[in-house]
Amino acid sequence: MKNIDSHSHVRGESVYLDDVPVVRGTLYACVFDSPVAHGKLKSINTNEAEKSAGVVRVITAKDLVGENQIGGIVPDEPLLADGEVHFQGQSIAIVVAETEELARKAAKKITVEIDELEPVTDPRVAAANESFIVPPKKFVLGDTAAAFANCAHIFEGRTEQNGQEHLYIETQGAYALPTENGGIKIYSSTQGPTAVQRAVCRVTGMPMHKVEVDVQRLGGGFGGKEDQANAWAGICAVATQLTGKPVKYALHRMEDMRMTGKRHPYSSDYKIGLDKDLKIVAYEATFYQNAGAACDLSPPVLERTLFHCTNSYYIPNVTATAYCCRTNLPPNTAFRGFGGPQGMFVIESAIARAAERLNVTAAEIQKANLLVDGDEFPYGQKAESEAVTSWTQADEKYDFTKLYKESDEFNASSKYFKKGVAMMPVCFGISFTKTPMNQARSLVHVYTDGSVAVSTGAVEMGQGVNTKIAQVAAKMFGLDIGEVKVHTTNTLRIANTSPTAASAAADLNGKATQLACDAIRNRLFDVAKDLVEAASVDDLSLEQGFVFRNGEKTTLDWNSLVMEAHLQRVNLSEHSHYATPGIGFDWTTAKGHPFAYHVYGTAIVGVTVDCLRGRYKIDYVKCCHDFGTSMNTAVDLGQIEGGIVQGLGWMTMEEVVYDRDGKLRSNALSTYKVPDIHSVPKEIAVLPLETTRENLAIFNSKAVGEPPLMYGIGAYFAIRNAIKSFTDCSPEFDCPFTPEKVLMNLYR
Ligand code: MTE
Ligand code: HPA
Ligand code: MOS
């Protein structure tokens, strides 16, 4: 079953923010942002900008009617800088003009007087200054100190991980329209319509029932629009409030790259202890998260790092500590994996270090420590593990020994090209780690012509969630998918939504849709029972557009049933609520059962490094992946391939560069390299894990949005292995492994 958007996508007919028809009188906003990373804002001179052609208004912090605050977790993020600036790219003033060009032209005429202060860009420096956004967080299992005392082998080290630009194809933006009696309607490119609604209400001082947020779809979000769409919606809303006119702002690529936060860079320390049989007995990790200048989503990202600090392994003694460090970079934010990948990179580095010192392959250590059923995670939950099954099934299919041997044989006879192989097991927890967020609602209408309209809190951002939701309704009513239309995500139809994030949108909103359809179906069965003379409603089902009785098709079709029900004044609409059962987490003890389930998988990654030039090719990523029971193979394979390539990009070529002044140097696509068609592995093989286990996913179809990204981490270690077969050096754990860095390691 194809993605329902394929047809309009390839014809260029899908509607994004910039395709919403603009009404007459619309004005355009442009932000003037801070040219320095840290300083006292002495004055803002807007005179020239105000006199500039087409300018209607220039807005600064003092003009705001509501609160100058958009920080969702910690109130540390003004909409417009006031008194101080904390990062280059921080919004200071909004220019509102008759056209986009005139707004941008006028913004260039604003000048500011800033007394510069020393910027901090390094999280370890921030930590030394005790500049933390929230207090440190810690997970403890067993007793590491006692365990290290009895370890046969102990290795310690440090890892560095860089950030990642989201590079959604559609940049951030919003369009605000005044509605009657002082209301505002916002079109926003956001993963979190309710988050936008709250932020808009806060900065305008309006109540939530007067603000409508509508989202058709995003040209990608990848976490970058979970929280960071709020500012642009707030800016447009404030401008609409102050001018009475519709206001639109769609960022240019360089504005977006400069002004928005990215994946969090981390600097981390690890200490790993093994016994003589390669069992990991103890593990200590300390994570310094570069949060940037404001809280944003950094604390839950940091928590997810802790939740994933042991990846797919059972380690009986763990102490993991995490610091949320405030620096003068744009506030870093959610990015596919949400801190999980950062936690996994560190344990994989520790294992790689242990392996090279013990002269075994990392795979031997990885395999010896895979989670099995009942093993306890450092946060108390017990594993229902597919770590071993995914490893064995991948091995049976791909033959790891053969792949390692091929690589070794190639290396024996090749002087300047070297191959490297690495295994990457993944175990990723599904649910928002903040339990209250695991709820969703769905509104289903069956119209009298038999067609079905569904609205949920899920936002379509290319991941295919609308296709899955349409499938749920179609399946529940026994209809063709063409009979179901999934509508925009709108805060008037669905209130108090959680953002579309944590890979949980299809589960949460799909389950809510299933409940809504079930309620309507039950009412329809009551009507159908008499019409088809069934003994009980339990004998009825809906299939192929007909009522079936005891598995046999009757003459009663869906459309007739629906019309008859309507004539009998039966309700053909339902609004349902779903909340994931059985989950919870207690931060006072740092123990609980935060995840509905885990997604498992094992990948083997092979690369070839050109040892004269430092360039490399990813030859293959072959994985056995736990889909549960996939609802939609095409959509899920798309998520796996996209996730893997995005993970490879983060690990190999994407390099976010800020200079010491906190200025983004990789500020355009000419200086920030993302994977293209040539960097995609020559082979991506995906084997669905065979399992019959039940789970809490919609129709048993496990979440697929984020976990595959982490297979990409294997590429780092495969490249590292290739380098090690060329020289004796032991490369630092410092990602991404750009060709420059590879070359330096080859000839260190
Ligand atoms: N796939 C596409 N094409 N575009 C995106 O923006 N975001 C990813 C993932 N896959 C994304 C994507 C992220 S970060 C998440 S959390 C999930 O999709 C969210 O959607 P889901 O909950 O429906 O899986
Ligand atoms: N994942 C993704 N987004 C989130 C989470 C999470 O666990 N918590 C809050 N936002
Ligand atoms: Mo995804 S990082 O949870 O939006």
PDB file of N, CA and C in Angstrom, residues 310-313 344 347-348 351 362-363 365-367 370-371 386-388 390-391 422-428 599-604 624 707 710-711 713-714:
ATOM      1  N   THR A 310      23.024   2.219  27.858  1.00  0.00           N
ATOM      2  CA  THR A 310      23.564   0.852  27.750  1.00  0.00           C
ATOM      3  C   THR A 310      23.062   0.154  26.489  1.00  0.00           C
ATOM      4  N   ASN A 311      22.404   0.897  25.627  1.00  0.00           N
ATOM      5  CA  ASN A 311      21.922   0.374  24.344  1.00  0.00           C
ATOM      6  C   ASN A 311      21.278  -0.998  24.510  1.00  0.00           C
ATOM      7  N   SER A 312      21.743  -1.995  23.774  1.00  0.00           N
ATOM      8  CA  SER A 312      21.117  -3.332  23.757  1.00  0.00           C
ATOM      9  C   SER A 312      21.750  -4.293  24.735  1.00  0.00           C
ATOM     10  N   TYR A 313      22.510  -3.771  25.690  1.00  0.00           N
ATOM     11  CA  TYR A 313      23.318  -4.659  26.525  1.00  0.00           C
ATOM     12  C   TYR A 313      22.798  -4.704  27.949  1.00  0.00           C
ATOM     13  N   MET A 344      24.088   5.964  22.972  1.00  0.00           N
ATOM     14  CA  MET A 344      24.569   4.723  22.355  1.00  0.00           C
ATOM     15  C   MET A 344      25.988   4.855  21.810  1.00  0.00           C
ATOM     16  N   ILE A 347      28.613   4.124  24.646  1.00  0.00           N
ATOM     17  CA  ILE A 347      28.829   2.716  25.031  1.00  0.00           C
ATOM     18  C   ILE A 347      29.490   1.954  23.874  1.00  0.00           C
ATOM     19  N   GLU A 348      29.124   2.284  22.643  1.00  0.00           N
ATOM     20  CA  GLU A 348      29.766   1.613  21.506  1.00  0.00           C
ATOM     21  C   GLU A 348      31.251   1.980  21.429  1.00  0.00           C
ATOM     22  N   ILE A 351      33.027  -0.035  24.094  1.00  0.00           N
ATOM     23  CA  ILE A 351      33.202  -1.427  23.666  1.00  0.00           C
ATOM     24  C   ILE A 351      34.305  -1.530  22.607  1.00  0.00           C
ATOM     25  N   ALA A 362      34.923  -6.111  18.287  1.00  0.00           N
ATOM     26  CA  ALA A 362      33.855  -5.517  19.104  1.00  0.00           C
ATOM     27  C   ALA A 362      32.639  -6.433  19.101  1.00  0.00           C
ATOM     28  N   ALA A 363      32.431  -7.094  17.967  1.00  0.00           N
ATOM     29  CA  ALA A 363      31.257  -7.975  17.848  1.00  0.00           C
ATOM     30  C   ALA A 363      31.249  -9.047  18.931  1.00  0.00           C
ATOM     31  N   ILE A 365      32.364  -8.814  21.970  1.00  0.00           N
ATOM     32  CA  ILE A 365      31.891  -8.217  23.232  1.00  0.00           C
ATOM     33  C   ILE A 365      30.401  -7.886  23.125  1.00  0.00           C
ATOM     34  N   GLN A 366      30.028  -7.304  21.991  1.00  0.00           N
ATOM     35  CA  GLN A 366      28.614  -6.946  21.819  1.00  0.00           C
ATOM     36  C   GLN A 366      27.728  -8.171  22.015  1.00  0.00           C
ATOM     37  N   LYS A 367      28.088  -9.242  21.314  1.00  0.00           N
ATOM     38  CA  LYS A 367      27.253 -10.441  21.322  1.00  0.00           C
ATOM     39  C   LYS A 367      27.174 -11.054  22.721  1.00  0.00           C
ATOM     40  N   LEU A 370      24.373  -9.072  25.007  1.00  0.00           N
ATOM     41  CA  LEU A 370      23.030  -8.679  24.561  1.00  0.00           C
ATOM     42  C   LEU A 370      21.977  -8.966  25.633  1.00  0.00           C
ATOM     43  N   LEU A 371      21.023  -8.069  25.705  1.00  0.00           N
ATOM     44  CA  LEU A 371      19.918  -8.208  26.667  1.00  0.00           C
ATOM     45  C   LEU A 371      19.120  -9.477  26.408  1.00  0.00           C
ATOM     46  N   GLU A 386      14.468  -8.602  22.093  1.00  0.00           N
ATOM     47  CA  GLU A 386      14.689  -9.217  20.776  1.00  0.00           C
ATOM     48  C   GLU A 386      16.135  -8.986  20.346  1.00  0.00           C
ATOM     49  N   ALA A 387      16.991  -8.638  21.308  1.00  0.00           N
ATOM     50  CA  ALA A 387      18.382  -8.325  20.948  1.00  0.00           C
ATOM     51  C   ALA A 387      19.073  -9.560  20.373  1.00  0.00           C
ATOM     52  N   VAL A 388      18.874 -10.692  21.012  1.00  0.00           N
ATOM     53  CA  VAL A 388      19.533 -11.916  20.540  1.00  0.00           C
ATOM     54  C   VAL A 388      18.878 -12.423  19.256  1.00  0.00           C
ATOM     55  N   SER A 390      17.291 -10.751  16.968  1.00  0.00           N
ATOM     56  CA  SER A 390      17.609  -9.919  15.798  1.00  0.00           C
ATOM     57  C   SER A 390      19.055 -10.154  15.364  1.00  0.00           C
ATOM     58  N   TRP A 391      19.935 -10.383  16.328  1.00  0.00           N
ATOM     59  CA  TRP A 391      21.341 -10.677  16.003  1.00  0.00           C
ATOM     60  C   TRP A 391      21.439 -12.015  15.257  1.00  0.00           C
ATOM     61  N   ALA A 422      31.481  -3.287  10.950  1.00  0.00           N
ATOM     62  CA  ALA A 422      31.089  -3.140  12.364  1.00  0.00           C
ATOM     63  C   ALA A 422      29.634  -3.558  12.535  1.00  0.00           C
ATOM     64  N   MET A 423      29.353  -4.048  13.740  1.00  0.00           N
ATOM     65  CA  MET A 423      27.984  -4.432  14.079  1.00  0.00           C
ATOM     66  C   MET A 423      27.357  -3.288  14.872  1.00  0.00           C
ATOM     67  N   MET A 424      26.063  -3.061  14.660  1.00  0.00           N
ATOM     68  CA  MET A 424      25.367  -2.058  15.462  1.00  0.00           C
ATOM     69  C   MET A 424      24.013  -2.586  15.923  1.00  0.00           C
ATOM     70  N   PRO A 425      23.984  -3.121  17.135  1.00  0.00           N
ATOM     71  CA  PRO A 425      22.681  -3.478  17.712  1.00  0.00           C
ATOM     72  C   PRO A 425      21.981  -2.215  18.214  1.00  0.00           C
ATOM     73  N   VAL A 426      20.673  -2.221  18.184  1.00  0.00           N
ATOM     74  CA  VAL A 426      19.899  -1.066  18.645  1.00  0.00           C
ATOM     75  C   VAL A 426      18.743  -1.542  19.526  1.00  0.00           C
ATOM     76  N   CYS A 427      18.568  -0.837  20.637  1.00  0.00           N
ATOM     77  CA  CYS A 427      17.387  -1.066  21.474  1.00  0.00           C
ATOM     78  C   CYS A 427      16.855   0.306  21.854  1.00  0.00           C
ATOM     79  N   PHE A 428      15.657   0.636  21.378  1.00  0.00           N
ATOM     80  CA  PHE A 428      15.142   1.999  21.554  1.00  0.00           C
ATOM     81  C   PHE A 428      13.764   1.957  22.211  1.00  0.00           C
ATOM     82  N   VAL A 599      11.986  -1.149  20.645  1.00  0.00           N
ATOM     83  CA  VAL A 599      12.222  -1.638  19.285  1.00  0.00           C
ATOM     84  C   VAL A 599      13.673  -2.108  19.216  1.00  0.00           C
ATOM     85  N   TYR A 600      13.861  -3.301  18.698  1.00  0.00           N
ATOM     86  CA  TYR A 600      15.203  -3.889  18.618  1.00  0.00           C
ATOM     87  C   TYR A 600      15.647  -4.052  17.170  1.00  0.00           C
ATOM     88  N   GLY A 601      16.922  -4.233  17.004  1.00  0.00           N
ATOM     89  CA  GLY A 601      17.433  -4.540  15.674  1.00  0.00           C
ATOM     90  C   GLY A 601      18.933  -4.725  15.730  1.00  0.00           C
ATOM     91  N   THR A 602      19.454  -5.345  14.687  1.00  0.00           N
ATOM     92  CA  THR A 602      20.906  -5.499  14.580  1.00  0.00           C
ATOM     93  C   THR A 602      21.301  -5.192  13.147  1.00  0.00           C
ATOM     94  N   ALA A 603      22.315  -4.349  13.013  1.00  0.00           N
ATOM     95  CA  ALA A 603      22.803  -4.030  11.671  1.00  0.00           C
ATOM     96  C   ALA A 603      24.264  -4.415  11.566  1.00  0.00           C
ATOM     97  N   ILE A 604      24.644  -4.784  10.371  1.00  0.00           N
ATOM     98  CA  ILE A 604      26.068  -4.936  10.061  1.00  0.00           C
ATOM     99  C   ILE A 604      26.374  -3.928   8.955  1.00  0.00           C
ATOM    100  N   CYS A 624      18.565  -6.645  10.579  1.00  0.00           N
ATOM    101  CA  CYS A 624      17.347  -7.371  10.916  1.00  0.00           C
ATOM    102  C   CYS A 624      16.605  -6.446  11.863  1.00  0.00           C
ATOM    103  N   PRO A 707      14.222   4.603  15.506  1.00  0.00           N
ATOM    104  CA  PRO A 707      15.249   3.569  15.781  1.00  0.00           C
ATOM    105  C   PRO A 707      16.254   3.319  14.647  1.00  0.00           C
ATOM    106  N   MET A 710      19.876   4.895  14.275  1.00  0.00           N
ATOM    107  CA  MET A 710      21.023   4.486  15.081  1.00  0.00           C
ATOM    108  C   MET A 710      21.851   3.371  14.449  1.00  0.00           C
ATOM    109  N   TYR A 711      21.302   2.707  13.432  1.00  0.00           N
ATOM    110  CA  TYR A 711      22.138   1.758  12.684  1.00  0.00           C
ATOM    111  C   TYR A 711      23.311   2.506  12.043  1.00  0.00           C
ATOM    112  N   ILE A 713      25.209   4.555  13.259  1.00  0.00           N
ATOM    113  CA  ILE A 713      26.371   4.670  14.147  1.00  0.00           C
ATOM    114  C   ILE A 713      27.418   3.613  13.786  1.00  0.00           C
ATOM    115  N   GLY A 714      26.936   2.478  13.291  1.00  0.00           N
ATOM    116  CA  GLY A 714      27.863   1.414  12.886  1.00  0.00           C
ATOM    117  C   GLY A 714      28.885   1.881  11.866  1.00  0.00           C
TER     118      GLY A 714
END
